[in-house]
CSV table of C-alpha atoms in Angstrom, one decimal:
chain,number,residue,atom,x,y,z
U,1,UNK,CA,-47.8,36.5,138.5
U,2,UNK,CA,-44.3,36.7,138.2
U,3,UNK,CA,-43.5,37.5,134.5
U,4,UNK,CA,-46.0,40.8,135.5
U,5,UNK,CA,-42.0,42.0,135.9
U,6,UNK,CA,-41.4,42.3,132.2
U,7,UNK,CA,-41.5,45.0,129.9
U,8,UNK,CA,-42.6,44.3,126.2
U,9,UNK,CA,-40.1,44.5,123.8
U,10,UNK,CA,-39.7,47.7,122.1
U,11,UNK,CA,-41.7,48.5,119.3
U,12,UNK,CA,-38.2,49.9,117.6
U,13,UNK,CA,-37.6,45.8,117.8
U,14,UNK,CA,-41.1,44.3,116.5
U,15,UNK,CA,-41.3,47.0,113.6
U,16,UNK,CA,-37.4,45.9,112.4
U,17,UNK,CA,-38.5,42.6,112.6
U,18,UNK,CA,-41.6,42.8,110.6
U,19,UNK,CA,-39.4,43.7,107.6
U,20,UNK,CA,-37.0,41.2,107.6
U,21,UNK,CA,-37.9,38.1,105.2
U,22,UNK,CA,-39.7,34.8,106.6
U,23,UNK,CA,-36.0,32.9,106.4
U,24,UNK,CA,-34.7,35.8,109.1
U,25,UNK,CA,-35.1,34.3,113.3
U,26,UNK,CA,-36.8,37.3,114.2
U,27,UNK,CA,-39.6,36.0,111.9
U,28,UNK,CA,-39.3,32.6,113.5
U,29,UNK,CA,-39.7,33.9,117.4
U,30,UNK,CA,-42.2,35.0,119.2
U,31,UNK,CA,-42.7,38.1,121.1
U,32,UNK,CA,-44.0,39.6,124.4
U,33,UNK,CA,-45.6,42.9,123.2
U,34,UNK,CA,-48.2,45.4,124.3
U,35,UNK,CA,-51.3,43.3,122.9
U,36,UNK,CA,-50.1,39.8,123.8
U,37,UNK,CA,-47.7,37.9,126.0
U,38,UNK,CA,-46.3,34.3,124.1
U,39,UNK,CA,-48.1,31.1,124.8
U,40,UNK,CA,-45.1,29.5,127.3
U,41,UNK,CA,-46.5,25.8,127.1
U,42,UNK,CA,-45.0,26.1,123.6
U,43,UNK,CA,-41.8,27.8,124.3
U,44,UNK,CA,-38.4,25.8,124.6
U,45,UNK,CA,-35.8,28.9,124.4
U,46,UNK,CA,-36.5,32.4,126.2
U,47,UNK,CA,-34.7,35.4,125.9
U,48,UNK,CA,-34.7,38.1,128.7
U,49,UNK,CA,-33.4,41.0,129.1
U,50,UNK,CA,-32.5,42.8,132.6
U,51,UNK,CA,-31.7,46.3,132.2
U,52,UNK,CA,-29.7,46.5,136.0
U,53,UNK,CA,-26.0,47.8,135.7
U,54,UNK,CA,-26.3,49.2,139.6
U,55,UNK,CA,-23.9,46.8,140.9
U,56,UNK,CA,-21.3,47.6,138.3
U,57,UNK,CA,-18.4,50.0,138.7
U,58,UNK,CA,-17.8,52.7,136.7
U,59,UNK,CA,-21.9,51.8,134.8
U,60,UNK,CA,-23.0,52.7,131.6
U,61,UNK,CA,-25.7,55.5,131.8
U,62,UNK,CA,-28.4,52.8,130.7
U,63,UNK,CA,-28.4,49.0,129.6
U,64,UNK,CA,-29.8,49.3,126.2
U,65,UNK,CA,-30.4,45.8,124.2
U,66,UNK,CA,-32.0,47.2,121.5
U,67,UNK,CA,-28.8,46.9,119.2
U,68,UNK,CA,-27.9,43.5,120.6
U,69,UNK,CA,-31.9,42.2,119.6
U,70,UNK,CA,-31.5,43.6,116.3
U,71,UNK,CA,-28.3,41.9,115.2
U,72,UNK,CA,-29.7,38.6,116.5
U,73,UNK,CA,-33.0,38.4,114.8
U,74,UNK,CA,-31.4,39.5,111.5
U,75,UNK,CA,-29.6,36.7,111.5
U,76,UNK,CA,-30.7,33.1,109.9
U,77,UNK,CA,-31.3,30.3,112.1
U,78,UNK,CA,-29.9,26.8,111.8
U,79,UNK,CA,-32.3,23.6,111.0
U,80,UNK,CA,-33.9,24.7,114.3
U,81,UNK,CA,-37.0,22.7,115.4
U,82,UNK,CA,-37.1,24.5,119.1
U,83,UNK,CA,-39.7,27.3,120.0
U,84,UNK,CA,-38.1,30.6,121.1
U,85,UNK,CA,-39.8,33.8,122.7
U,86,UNK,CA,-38.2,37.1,123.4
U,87,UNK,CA,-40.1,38.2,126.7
U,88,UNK,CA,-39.1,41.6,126.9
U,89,UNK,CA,-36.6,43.4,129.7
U,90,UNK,CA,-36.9,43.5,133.4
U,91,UNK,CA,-36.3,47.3,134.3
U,92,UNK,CA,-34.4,48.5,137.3
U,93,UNK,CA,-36.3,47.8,141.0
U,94,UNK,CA,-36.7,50.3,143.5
U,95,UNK,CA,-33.6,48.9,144.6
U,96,UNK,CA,-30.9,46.3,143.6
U,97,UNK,CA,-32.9,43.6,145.9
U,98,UNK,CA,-36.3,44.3,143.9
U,99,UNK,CA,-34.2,43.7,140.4
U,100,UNK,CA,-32.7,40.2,142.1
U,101,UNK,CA,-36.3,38.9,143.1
U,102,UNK,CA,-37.6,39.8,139.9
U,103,UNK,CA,-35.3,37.8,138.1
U,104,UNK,CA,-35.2,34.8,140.3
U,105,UNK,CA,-38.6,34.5,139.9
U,106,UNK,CA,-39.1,34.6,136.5
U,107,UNK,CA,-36.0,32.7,135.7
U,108,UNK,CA,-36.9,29.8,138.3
U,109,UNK,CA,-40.6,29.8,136.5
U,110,UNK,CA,-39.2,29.4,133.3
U,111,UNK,CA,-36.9,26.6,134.4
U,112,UNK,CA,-39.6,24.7,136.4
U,113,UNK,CA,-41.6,24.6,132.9
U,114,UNK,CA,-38.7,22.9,131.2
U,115,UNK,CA,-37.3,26.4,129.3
U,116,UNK,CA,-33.9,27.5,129.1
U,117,UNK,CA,-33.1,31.5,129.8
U,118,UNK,CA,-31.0,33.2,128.0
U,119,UNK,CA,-30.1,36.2,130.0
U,120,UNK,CA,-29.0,39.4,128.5
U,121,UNK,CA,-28.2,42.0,131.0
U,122,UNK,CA,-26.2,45.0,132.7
U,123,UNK,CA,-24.1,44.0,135.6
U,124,UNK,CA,-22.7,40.1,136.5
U,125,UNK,CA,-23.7,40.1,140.0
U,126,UNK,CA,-26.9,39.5,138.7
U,127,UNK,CA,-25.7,36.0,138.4
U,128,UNK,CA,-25.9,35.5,142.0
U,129,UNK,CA,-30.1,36.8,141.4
U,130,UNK,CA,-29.5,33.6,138.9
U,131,UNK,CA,-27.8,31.1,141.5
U,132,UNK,CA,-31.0,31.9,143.8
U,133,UNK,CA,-33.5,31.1,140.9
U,134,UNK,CA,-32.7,27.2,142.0
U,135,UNK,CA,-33.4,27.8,145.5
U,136,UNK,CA,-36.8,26.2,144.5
U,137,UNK,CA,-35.9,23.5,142.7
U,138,UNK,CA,-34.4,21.0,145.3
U,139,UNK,CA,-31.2,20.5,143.6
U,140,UNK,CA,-27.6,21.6,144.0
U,141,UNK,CA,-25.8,23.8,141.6
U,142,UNK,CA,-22.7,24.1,138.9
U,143,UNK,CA,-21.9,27.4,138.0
U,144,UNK,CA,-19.7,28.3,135.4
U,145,UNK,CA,-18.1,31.9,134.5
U,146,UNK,CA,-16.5,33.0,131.2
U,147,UNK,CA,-14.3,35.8,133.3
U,148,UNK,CA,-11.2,37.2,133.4
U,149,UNK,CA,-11.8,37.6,137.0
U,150,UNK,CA,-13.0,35.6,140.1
U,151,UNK,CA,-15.4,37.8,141.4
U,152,UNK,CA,-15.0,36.7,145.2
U,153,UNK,CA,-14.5,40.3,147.2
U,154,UNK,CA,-15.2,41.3,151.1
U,155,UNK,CA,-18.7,40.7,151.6
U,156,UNK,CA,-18.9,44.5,152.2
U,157,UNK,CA,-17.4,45.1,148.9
U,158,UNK,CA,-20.3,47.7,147.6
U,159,UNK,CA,-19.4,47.1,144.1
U,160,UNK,CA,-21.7,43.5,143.6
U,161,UNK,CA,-20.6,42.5,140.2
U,162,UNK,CA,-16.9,42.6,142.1
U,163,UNK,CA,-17.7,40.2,144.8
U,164,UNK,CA,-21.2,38.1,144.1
U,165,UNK,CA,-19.6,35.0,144.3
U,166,UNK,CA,-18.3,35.4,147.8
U,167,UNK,CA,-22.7,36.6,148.2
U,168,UNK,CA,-23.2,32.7,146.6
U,169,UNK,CA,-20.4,30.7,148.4
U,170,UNK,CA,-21.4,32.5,151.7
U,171,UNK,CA,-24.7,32.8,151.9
U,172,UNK,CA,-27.4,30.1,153.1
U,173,UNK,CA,-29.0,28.5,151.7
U,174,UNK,CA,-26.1,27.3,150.4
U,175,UNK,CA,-27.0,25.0,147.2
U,176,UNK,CA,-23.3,25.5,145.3
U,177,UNK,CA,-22.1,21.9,144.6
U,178,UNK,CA,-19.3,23.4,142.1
U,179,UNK,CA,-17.6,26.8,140.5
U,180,UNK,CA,-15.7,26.8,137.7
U,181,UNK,CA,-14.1,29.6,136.0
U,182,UNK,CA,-12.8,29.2,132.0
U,183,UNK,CA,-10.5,32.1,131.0
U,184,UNK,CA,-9.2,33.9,134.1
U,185,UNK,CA,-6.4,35.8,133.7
U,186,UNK,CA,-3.9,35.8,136.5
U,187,UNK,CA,-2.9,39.4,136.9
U,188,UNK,CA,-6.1,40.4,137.6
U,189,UNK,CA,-6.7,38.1,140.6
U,190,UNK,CA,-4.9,38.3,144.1
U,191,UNK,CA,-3.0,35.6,145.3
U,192,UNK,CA,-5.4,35.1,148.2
U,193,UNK,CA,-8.4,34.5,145.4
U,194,UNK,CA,-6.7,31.9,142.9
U,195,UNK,CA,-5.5,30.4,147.1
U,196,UNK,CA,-9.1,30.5,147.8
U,197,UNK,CA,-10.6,28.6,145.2
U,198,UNK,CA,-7.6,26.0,145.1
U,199,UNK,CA,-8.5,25.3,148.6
U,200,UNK,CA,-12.6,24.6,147.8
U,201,UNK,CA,-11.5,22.6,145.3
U,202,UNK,CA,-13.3,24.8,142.7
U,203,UNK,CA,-12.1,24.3,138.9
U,204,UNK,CA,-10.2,27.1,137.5
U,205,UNK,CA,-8.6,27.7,134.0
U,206,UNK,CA,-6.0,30.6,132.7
U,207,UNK,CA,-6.8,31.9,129.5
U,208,UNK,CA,-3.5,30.5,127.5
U,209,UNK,CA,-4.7,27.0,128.7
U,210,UNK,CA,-7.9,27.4,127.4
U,211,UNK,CA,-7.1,28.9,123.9
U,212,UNK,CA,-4.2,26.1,123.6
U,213,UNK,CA,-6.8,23.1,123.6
U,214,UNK,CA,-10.2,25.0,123.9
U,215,UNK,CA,-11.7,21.0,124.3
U,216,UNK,CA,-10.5,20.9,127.8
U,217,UNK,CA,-13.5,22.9,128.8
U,218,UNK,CA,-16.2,21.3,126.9
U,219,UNK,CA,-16.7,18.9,130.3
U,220,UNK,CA,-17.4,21.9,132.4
U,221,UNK,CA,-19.9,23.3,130.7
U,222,UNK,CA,-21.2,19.5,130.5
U,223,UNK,CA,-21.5,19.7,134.1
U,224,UNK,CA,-23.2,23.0,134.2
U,225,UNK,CA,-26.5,24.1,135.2
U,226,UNK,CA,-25.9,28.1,134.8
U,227,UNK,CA,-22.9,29.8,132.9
U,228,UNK,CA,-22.5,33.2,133.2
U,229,UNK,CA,-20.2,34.9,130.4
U,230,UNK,CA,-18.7,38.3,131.3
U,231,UNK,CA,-18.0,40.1,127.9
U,232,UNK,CA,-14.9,41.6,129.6
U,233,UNK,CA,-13.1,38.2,129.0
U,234,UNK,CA,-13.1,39.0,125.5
U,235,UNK,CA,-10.5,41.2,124.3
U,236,UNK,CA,-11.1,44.7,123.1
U,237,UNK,CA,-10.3,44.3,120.1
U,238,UNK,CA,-13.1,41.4,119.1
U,239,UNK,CA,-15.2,43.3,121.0
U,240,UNK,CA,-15.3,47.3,120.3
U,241,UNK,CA,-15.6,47.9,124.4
U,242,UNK,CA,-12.3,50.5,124.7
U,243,UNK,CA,-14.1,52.3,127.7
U,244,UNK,CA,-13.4,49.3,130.1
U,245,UNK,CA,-9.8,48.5,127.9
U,246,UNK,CA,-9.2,44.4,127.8
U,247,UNK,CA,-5.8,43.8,125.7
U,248,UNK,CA,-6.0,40.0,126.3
U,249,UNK,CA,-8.8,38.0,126.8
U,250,UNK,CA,-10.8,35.4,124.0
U,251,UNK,CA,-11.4,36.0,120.3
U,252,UNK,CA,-14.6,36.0,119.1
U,253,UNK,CA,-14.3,32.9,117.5
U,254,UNK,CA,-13.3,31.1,121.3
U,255,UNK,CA,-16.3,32.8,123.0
U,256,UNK,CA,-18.4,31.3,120.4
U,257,UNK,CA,-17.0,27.8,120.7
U,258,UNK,CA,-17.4,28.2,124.2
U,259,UNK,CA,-21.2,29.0,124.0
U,260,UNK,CA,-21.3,26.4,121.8
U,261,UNK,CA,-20.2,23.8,124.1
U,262,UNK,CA,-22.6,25.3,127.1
U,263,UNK,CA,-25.4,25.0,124.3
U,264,UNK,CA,-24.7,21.1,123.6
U,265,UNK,CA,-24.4,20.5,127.2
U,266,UNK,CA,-27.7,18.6,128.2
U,267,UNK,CA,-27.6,19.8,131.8
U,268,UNK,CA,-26.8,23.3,131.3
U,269,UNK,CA,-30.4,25.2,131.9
U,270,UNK,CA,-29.4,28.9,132.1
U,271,UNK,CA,-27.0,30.7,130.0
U,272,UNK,CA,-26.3,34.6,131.1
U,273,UNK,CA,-24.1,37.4,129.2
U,274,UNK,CA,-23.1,40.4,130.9
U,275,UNK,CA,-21.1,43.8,131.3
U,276,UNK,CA,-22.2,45.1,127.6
U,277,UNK,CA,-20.7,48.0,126.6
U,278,UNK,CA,-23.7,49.1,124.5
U,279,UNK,CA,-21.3,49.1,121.5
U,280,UNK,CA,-22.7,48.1,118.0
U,281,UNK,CA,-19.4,46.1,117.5
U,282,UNK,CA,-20.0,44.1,120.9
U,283,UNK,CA,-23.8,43.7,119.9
U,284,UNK,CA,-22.8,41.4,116.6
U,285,UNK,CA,-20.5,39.5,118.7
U,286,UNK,CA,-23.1,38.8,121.6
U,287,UNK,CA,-25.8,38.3,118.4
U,288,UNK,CA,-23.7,35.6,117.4
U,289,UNK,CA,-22.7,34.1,120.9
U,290,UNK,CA,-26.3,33.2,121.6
U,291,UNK,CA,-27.0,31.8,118.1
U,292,UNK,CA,-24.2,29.7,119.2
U,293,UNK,CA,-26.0,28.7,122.6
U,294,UNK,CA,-29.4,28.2,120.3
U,295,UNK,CA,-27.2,26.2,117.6
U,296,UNK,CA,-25.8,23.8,120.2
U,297,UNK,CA,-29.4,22.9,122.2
U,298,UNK,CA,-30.3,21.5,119.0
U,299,UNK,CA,-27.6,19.3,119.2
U,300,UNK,CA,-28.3,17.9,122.3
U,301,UNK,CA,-27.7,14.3,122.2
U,302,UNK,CA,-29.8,13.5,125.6
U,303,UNK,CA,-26.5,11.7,127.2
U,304,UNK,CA,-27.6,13.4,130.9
U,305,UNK,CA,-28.2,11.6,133.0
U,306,UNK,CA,-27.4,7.9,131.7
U,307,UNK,CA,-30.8,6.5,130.6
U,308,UNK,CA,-29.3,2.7,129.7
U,309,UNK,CA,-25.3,1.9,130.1
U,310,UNK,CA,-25.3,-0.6,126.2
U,311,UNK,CA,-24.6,2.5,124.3
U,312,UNK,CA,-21.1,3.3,126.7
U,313,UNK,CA,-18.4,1.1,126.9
U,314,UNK,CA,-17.6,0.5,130.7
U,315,UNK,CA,-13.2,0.9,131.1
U,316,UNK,CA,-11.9,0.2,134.4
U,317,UNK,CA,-8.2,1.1,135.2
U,318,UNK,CA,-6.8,-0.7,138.6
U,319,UNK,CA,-4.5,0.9,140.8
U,320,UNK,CA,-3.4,-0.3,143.9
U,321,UNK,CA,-5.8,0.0,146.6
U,322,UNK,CA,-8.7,1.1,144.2
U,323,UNK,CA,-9.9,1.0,140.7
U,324,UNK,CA,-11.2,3.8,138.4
U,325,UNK,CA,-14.1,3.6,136.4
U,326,UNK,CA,-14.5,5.4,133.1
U,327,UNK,CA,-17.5,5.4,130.6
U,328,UNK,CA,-17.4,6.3,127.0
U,329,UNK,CA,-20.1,7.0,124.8
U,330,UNK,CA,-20.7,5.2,121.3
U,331,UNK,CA,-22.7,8.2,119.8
U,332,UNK,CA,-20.7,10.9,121.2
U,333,UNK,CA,-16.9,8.9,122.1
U,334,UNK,CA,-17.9,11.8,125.4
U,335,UNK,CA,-15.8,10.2,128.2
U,336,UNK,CA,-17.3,10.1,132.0
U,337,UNK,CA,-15.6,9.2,135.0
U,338,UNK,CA,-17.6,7.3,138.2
U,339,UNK,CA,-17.3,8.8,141.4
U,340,UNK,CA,-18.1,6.9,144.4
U,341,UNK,CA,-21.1,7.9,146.3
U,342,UNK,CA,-20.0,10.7,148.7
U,343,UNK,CA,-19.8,10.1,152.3
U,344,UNK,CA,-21.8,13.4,152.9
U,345,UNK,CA,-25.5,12.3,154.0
U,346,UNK,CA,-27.1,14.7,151.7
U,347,UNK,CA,-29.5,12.6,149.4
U,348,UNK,CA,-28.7,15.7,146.8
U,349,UNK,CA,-25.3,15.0,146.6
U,350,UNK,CA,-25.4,11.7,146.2
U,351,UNK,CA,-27.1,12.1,143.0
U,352,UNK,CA,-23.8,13.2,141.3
U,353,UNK,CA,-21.8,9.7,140.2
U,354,UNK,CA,-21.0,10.3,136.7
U,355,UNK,CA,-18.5,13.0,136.0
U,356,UNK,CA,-17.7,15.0,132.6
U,357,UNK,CA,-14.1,14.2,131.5
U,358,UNK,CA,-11.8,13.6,128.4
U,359,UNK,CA,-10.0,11.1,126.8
U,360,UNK,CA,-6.7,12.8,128.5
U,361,UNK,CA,-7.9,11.6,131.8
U,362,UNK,CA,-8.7,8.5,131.0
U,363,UNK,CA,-4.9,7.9,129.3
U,364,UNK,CA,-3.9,10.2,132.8
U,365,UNK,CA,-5.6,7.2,134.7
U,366,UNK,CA,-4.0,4.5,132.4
U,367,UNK,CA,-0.3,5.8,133.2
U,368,UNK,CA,-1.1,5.8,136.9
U,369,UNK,CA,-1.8,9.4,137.2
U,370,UNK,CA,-5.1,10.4,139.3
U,371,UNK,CA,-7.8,12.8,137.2
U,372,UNK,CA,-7.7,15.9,138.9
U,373,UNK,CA,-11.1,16.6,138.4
U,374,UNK,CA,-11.9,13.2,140.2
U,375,UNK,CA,-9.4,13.9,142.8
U,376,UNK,CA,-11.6,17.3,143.6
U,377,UNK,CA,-14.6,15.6,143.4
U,378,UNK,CA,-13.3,13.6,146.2
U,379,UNK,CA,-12.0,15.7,148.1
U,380,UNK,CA,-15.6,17.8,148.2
U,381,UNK,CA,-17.6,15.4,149.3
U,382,UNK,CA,-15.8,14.8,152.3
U,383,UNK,CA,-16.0,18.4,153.4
């Protein structure tokens, strides 16, 4: 059986939690431990722990979560009415390979059964271990980074977590509808990447765009089935990590709203933080990034996919050889924008009409100006 994998969670962890008060979320979750492994029909919300930092340069001596568990559980939850087990950590394979099947399997379980992963581990090319977790569930996939960094290396590259994505965009099968990156910072890309991802027609945001209207990204992670957040895209400072130094990068209070936004997002199934620095400082902040992710599933408001079309009002801006077709929600005032069924035969594809925008695009569309994001979305599904 595949959660066989996992380790319980320490005892360190069930005896802290056994003293905090009833109010605390570590009283309110349940827990894999030596005796007895939670009941997963009643589970909404799991947290996992992979203990892997092989693929990462210059790795910590171990990935320990024990600080990061600690912070989180001794914190209050919201008016939370979702289930949420902590299944313990997946420890290091023979080799990286055994790590990556471990996780896919467990995390593709967990997603058949209708629970969202929340993946705490060492090194981001894990995320591609992630990406392969869908392989089994006949759909395409949008993945999302929080990253300073692209991530797209030679294939030879033998530092993973440097070039996973080239693994993912390379690879077959290939199941990568869309990747978006929020937060990459340009210096630290080569002209031939940011080229690169221009020329898939990926999505890509600098940093300074995204902290000067930080609402521009809340319909990507509406889009998203997996987001992987690499803690390096938070600055130093917010974060206590001075061994790998980041000077620029998001505040604490951005990488929250951020994980808030994936959280709210109905489609978003997997959420993934990496590249820890085992820091106490970076344990409160990561604490508090997934109470943000928890925070904003309970404030789903079930918009995905469109169940009726009376609570949207339908807008439809003419241009000259074609029209444009925007919905907006009554609940929400969420704006979407139709995209005509793609020429590509794939009945997977096709599937994908409605797209995330924002009242900006809509007002883009009014003055005659085509959404980029539509444009892209064209322009893919005629590749």
């Amino acid at each position: 059986m595949e959660f066989d994998f996992l380790e319980p969670v320490d005892n360190e962890i069930i005896d802290y939690v056994t003293q905090l008060s009833s109010q605390h979320l570590g009283s309110k979750v349940v827990f894999h431990t030596l005796d007895s492994f939670p009941d997963m029909e009643k589970i909404s919300i799991a947290i996992l722990g992979v203990a892997e930092n092989r693929g990462q340069r210059n790795a910590f001596e171990e990935v320990n979560l024990t600080h990061i568990r600690k912070e989180l559980y001794g914190l209050f939850p919201g008016n939370w009415l979702k289930s949420i087990a902590d299944l313990g950590d997946i420890l290091p394979g023979n080799s990286l390979d055994d790590t990556y099947f471990a996780v896919q399997s467990i995390v593709s379980s967990l997603i058949k059964k209708k629970i969202i992963p929340i993946v705490i581990g060492g090194s981001q090319d894990i995320t591609y271990a992630l990406y392969r977790a869908y392989d089994t569930l006949e759909q395409m996939v949008n993945l999302v980074t929080i990253d300073a960094k692209f991530d797209i290396g030679k294939q030879d590259n033998s530092i993973l977590s440097e070039s996973y994505l080239t693994k993912i965009i390379v690879e077959e099968p290939n199941n990568l509808f869309n990747f978006s990156n929020i937060g990459y910072q340009t210096y630290y890309n080569s002209q031939e990447e940011i080229d690169l991802v221009e020329k898939l027609y990926f999505d890509a945001y600098r940093l300074g765009e995204v902290c000067n209207a930080i609402e521009i990204a809340e319909p990507v992670f509406r889009d998203a089935d997996l987001v992987s957040i690499d803690m390096n895209a938070v600055k130093s400072s917010d974060t206590g990590n001075f061994t790998i130094f980041s000077p620029n990068g998001f505040n604490g209070k951005e990488i929250c709203s951020l994980s808030r936004y994936a959280g709210i997002s109905d489609k978003t199934s997997c959420l993934a933080l990496f590249n820890h620095s085992n820091s106490k400082q970076e344990s409160v902040l990561i604490a508090q990034i997934v109470w943000y992710f928890i925070e904003g599933i309970h404030y789903r408001s079930n918009e995905y996919p469109f169940g009726s079309k009376k609570d949207y009002v339908k807008y439809i801006v003419p241009f000259e050889e074609e029209e444009i077709i925007f919905y907006k929600s009554n609940v929400t005032e969420r704006w979407w924008i139709e995209i005509p069924f793609f020429l590509n035969s794939n009945n997977k594809l096709k599937k994908n009409t409605l797209l995330p925008c924002t009242n900006d695009d809509y007002l883009a569309a009014c003055n005659q100006e085509f959404p980029q994001r539509w444009w892209k979305a064209q322009r893919k599904s005629i590749l």
